[in-house]
PDB file of C-alpha atoms in Angstrom:
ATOM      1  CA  UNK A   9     181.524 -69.729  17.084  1.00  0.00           C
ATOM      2  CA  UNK A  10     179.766 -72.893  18.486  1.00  0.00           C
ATOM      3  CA  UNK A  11     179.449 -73.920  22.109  1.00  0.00           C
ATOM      4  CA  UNK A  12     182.196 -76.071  22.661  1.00  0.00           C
ATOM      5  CA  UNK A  13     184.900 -73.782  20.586  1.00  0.00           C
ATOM      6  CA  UNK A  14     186.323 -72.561  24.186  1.00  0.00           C
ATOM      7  CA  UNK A  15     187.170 -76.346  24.926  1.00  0.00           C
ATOM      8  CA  UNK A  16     190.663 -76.769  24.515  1.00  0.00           C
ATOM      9  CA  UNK A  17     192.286 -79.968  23.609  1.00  0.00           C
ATOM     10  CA  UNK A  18     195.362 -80.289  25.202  1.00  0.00           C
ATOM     11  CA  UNK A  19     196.251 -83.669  23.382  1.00  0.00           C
ATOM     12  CA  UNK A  20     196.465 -81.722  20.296  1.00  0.00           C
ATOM     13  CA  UNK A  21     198.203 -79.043  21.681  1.00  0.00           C
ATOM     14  CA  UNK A  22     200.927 -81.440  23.102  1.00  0.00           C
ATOM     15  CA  UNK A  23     201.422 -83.800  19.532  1.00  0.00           C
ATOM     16  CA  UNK A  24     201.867 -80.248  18.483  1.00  0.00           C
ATOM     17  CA  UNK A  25     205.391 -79.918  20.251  1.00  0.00           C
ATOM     18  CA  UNK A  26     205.871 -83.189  20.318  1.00  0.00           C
ATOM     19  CA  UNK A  27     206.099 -83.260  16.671  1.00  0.00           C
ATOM     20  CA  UNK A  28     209.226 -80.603  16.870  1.00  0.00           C
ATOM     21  CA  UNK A  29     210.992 -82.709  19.564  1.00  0.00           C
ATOM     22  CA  UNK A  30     212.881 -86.156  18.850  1.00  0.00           C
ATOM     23  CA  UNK A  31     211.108 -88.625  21.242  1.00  0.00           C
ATOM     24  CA  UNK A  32     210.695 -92.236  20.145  1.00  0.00           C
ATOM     25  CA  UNK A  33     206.949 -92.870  19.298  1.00  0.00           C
ATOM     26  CA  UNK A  34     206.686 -94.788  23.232  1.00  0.00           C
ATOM     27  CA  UNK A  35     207.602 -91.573  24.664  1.00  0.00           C
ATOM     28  CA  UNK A  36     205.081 -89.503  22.382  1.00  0.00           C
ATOM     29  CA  UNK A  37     202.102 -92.250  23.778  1.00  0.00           C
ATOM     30  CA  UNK A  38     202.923 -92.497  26.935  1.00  0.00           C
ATOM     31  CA  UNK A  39     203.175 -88.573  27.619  1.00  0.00           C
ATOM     32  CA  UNK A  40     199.608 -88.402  25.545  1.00  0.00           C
ATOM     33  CA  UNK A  41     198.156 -91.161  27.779  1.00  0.00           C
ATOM     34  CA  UNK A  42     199.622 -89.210  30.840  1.00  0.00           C
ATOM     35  CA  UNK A  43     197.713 -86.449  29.610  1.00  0.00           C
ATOM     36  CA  UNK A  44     194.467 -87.908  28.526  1.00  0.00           C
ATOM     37  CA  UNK A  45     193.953 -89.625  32.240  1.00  0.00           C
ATOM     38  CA  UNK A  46     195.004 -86.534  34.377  1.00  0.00           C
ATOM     39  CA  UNK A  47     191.846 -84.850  31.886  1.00  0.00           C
ATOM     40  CA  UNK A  48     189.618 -88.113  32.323  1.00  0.00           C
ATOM     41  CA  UNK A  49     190.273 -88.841  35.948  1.00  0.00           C
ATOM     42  CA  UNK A  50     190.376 -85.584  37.285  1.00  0.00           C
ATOM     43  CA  UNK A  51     187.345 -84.598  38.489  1.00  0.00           C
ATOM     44  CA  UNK A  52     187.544 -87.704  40.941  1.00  0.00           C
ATOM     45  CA  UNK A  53     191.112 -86.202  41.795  1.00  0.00           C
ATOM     46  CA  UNK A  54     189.499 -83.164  43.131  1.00  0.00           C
ATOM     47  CA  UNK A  55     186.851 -85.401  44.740  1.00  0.00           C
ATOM     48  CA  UNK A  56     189.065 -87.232  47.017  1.00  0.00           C
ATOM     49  CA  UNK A  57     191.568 -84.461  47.294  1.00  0.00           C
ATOM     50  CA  UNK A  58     189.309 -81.010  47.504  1.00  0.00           C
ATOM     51  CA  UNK A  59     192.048 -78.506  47.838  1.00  0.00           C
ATOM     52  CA  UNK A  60     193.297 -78.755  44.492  1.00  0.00           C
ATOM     53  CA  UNK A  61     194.830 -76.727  41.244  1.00  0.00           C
ATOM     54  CA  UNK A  62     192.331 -76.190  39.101  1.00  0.00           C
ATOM     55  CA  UNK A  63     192.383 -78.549  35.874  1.00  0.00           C
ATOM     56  CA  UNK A  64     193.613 -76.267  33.255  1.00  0.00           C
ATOM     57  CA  UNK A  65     196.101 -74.796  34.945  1.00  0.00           C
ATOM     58  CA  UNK A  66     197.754 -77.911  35.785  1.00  0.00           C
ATOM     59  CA  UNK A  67     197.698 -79.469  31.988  1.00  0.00           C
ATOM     60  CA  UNK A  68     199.017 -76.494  30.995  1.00  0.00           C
ATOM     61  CA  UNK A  69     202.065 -76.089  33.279  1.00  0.00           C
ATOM     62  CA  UNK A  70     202.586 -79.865  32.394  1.00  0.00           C
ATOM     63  CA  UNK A  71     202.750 -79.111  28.840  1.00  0.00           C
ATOM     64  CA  UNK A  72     204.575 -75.812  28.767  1.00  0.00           C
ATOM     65  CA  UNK A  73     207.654 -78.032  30.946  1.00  0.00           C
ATOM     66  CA  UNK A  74     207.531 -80.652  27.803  1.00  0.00           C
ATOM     67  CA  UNK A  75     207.773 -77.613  25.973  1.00  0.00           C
ATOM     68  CA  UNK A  76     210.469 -76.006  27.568  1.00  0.00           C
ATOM     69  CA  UNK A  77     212.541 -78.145  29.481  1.00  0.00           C
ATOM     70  CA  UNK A  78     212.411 -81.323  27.979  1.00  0.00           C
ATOM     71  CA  UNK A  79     214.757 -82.303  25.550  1.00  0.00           C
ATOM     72  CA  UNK A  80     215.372 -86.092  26.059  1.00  0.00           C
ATOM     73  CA  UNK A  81     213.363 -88.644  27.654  1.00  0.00           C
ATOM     74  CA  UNK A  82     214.550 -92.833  27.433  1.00  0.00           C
ATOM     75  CA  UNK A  83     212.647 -94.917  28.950  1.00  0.00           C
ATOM     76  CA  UNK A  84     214.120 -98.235  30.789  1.00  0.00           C
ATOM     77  CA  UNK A  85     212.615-101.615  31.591  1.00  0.00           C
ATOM     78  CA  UNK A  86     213.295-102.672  35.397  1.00  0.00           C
ATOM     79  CA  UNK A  87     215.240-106.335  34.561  1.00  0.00           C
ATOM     80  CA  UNK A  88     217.821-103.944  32.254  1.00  0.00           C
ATOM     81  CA  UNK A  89     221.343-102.777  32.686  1.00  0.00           C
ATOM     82  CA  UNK A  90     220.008 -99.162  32.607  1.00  0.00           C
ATOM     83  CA  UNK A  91     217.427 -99.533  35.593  1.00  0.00           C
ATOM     84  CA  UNK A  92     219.963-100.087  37.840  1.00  0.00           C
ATOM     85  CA  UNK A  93     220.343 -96.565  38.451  1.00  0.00           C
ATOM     86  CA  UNK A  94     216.529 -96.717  39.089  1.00  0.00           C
ATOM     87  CA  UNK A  95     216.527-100.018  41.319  1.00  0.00           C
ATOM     88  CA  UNK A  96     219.784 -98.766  43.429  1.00  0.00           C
ATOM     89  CA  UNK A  97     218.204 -95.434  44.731  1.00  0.00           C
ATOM     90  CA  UNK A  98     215.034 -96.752  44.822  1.00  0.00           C
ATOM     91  CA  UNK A  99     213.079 -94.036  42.803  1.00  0.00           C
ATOM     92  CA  UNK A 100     211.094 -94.181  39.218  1.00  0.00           C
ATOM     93  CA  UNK A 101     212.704 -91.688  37.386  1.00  0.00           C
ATOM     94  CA  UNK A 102     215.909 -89.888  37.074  1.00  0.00           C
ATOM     95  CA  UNK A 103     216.413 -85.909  36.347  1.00  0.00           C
ATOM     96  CA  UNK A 104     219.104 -84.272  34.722  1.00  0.00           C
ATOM     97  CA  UNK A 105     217.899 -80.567  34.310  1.00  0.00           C
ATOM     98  CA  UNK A 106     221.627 -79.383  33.173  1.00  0.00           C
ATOM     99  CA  UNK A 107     221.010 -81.446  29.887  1.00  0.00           C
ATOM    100  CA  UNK A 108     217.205 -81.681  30.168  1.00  0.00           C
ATOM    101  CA  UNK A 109     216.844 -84.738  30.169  1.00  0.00           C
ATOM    102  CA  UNK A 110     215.014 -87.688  32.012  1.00  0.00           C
ATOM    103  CA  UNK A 111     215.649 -91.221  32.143  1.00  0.00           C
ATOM    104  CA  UNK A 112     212.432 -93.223  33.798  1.00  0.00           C
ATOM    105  CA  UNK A 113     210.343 -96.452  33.958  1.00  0.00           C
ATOM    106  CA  UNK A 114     207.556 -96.402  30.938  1.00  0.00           C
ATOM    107  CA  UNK A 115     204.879 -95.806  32.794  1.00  0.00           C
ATOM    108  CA  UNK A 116     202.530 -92.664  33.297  1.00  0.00           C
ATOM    109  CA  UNK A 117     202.822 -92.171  36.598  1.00  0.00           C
ATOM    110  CA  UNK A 118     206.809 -91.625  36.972  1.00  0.00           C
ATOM    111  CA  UNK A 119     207.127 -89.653  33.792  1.00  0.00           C
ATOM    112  CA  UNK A 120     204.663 -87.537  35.685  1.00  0.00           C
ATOM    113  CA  UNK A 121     206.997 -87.039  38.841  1.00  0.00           C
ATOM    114  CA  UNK A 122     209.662 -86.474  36.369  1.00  0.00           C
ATOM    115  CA  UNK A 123     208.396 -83.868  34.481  1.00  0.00           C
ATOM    116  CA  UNK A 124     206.987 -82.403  37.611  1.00  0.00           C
ATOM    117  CA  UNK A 125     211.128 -82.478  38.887  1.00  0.00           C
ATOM    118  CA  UNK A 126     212.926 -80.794  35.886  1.00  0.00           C
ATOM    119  CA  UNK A 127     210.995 -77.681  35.943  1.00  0.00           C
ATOM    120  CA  UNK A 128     213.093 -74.705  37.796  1.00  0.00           C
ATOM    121  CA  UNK A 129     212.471 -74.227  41.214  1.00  0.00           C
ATOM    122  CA  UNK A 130     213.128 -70.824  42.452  1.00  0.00           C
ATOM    123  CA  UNK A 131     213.633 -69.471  46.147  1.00  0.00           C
ATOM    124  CA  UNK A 132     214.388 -66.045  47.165  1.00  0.00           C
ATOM    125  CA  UNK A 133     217.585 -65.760  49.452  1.00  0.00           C
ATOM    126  CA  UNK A 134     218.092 -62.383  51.414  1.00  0.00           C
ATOM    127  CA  UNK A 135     222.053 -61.276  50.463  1.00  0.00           C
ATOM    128  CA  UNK A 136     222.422 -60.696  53.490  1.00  0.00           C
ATOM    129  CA  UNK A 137     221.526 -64.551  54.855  1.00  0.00           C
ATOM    130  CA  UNK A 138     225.331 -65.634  55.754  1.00  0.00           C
ATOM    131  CA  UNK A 139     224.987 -69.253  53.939  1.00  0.00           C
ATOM    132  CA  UNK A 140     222.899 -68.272  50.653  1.00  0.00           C
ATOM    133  CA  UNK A 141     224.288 -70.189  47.945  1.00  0.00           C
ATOM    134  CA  UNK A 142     224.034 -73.636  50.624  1.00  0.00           C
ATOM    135  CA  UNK A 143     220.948 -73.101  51.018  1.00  0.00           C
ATOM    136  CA  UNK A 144     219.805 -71.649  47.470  1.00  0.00           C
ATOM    137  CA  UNK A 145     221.267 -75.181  46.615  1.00  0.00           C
ATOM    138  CA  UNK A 146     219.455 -77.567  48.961  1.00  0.00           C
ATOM    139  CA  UNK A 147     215.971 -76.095  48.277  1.00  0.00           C
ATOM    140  CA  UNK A 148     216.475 -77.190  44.619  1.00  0.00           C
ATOM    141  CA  UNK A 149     218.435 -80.521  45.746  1.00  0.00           C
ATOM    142  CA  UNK A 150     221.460 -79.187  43.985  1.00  0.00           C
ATOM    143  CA  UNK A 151     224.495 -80.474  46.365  1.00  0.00           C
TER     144      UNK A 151
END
């Protein structure tokens, strides 16, 4: 066992399941550039930020959501028919956890937010709190 055995390549690791999921090959790059500058750049994240999750655990929970709850993932150019839905509310990226799916602009950055948005939230709720299943439903924006 040599010295760097205990380094773990997490670009592997994700062409691993990307290779059992059908995303087009701009998907496949852009989620493995995602991941290659959140491990390049992040020590200067933690500079400028300090309170921070620790490196690992974040690449992992970032893969383990590809993993698990992403299914289908289209990219859109802005001056297309399909970014409207984009351009009208204003946001990057679009969610659909029911059919795990995302629609989003092809850059790093908002398939970052949109993976981050697809993974289950979960709140606990007291049965006894008279307006449970409102609130349950808010706090994971499902109205």
């Amino acid at each position: 066992m040599g010295l760097f055995s205990k380094i773990k390549n997490y670009n592997i690791e994700l062409d691993e399941i990307l290779d059992n999921k059908y995303f087009s090959s701009t998907i496949k790059n852009l989620l493995l550039s995602m991941i290659y500058k959140i491990e390049t750049f992040y020590p200067d994240y933690k500079e400028v930020k300090r309170c921070v999750r620790c490196k690992e655990d974040l690449l992992n929970e970032i893969i383990e959501i590809i993993r698990l709850y992403c299914d289908n993932i289209k990219t859109v150019e802005p001056d297309s028919d399909q970014a409207k839905l984009l351009i009208k509310n204003n946001i990057t990226a679009v969610t659909n956890v029911n059919e795990r799916s995302i629609l989003s602009y092809p850059t790093e950055a908002a398939l970052f937010y949109a993976i981050s948005d697809i993974s289950p939230k979960y709140f606990y709720i007291n049965q006894d709190f008279i307006i449970k299943d409102i609130m349950q439903a808010s706090l994971v924006n499902r109205l």
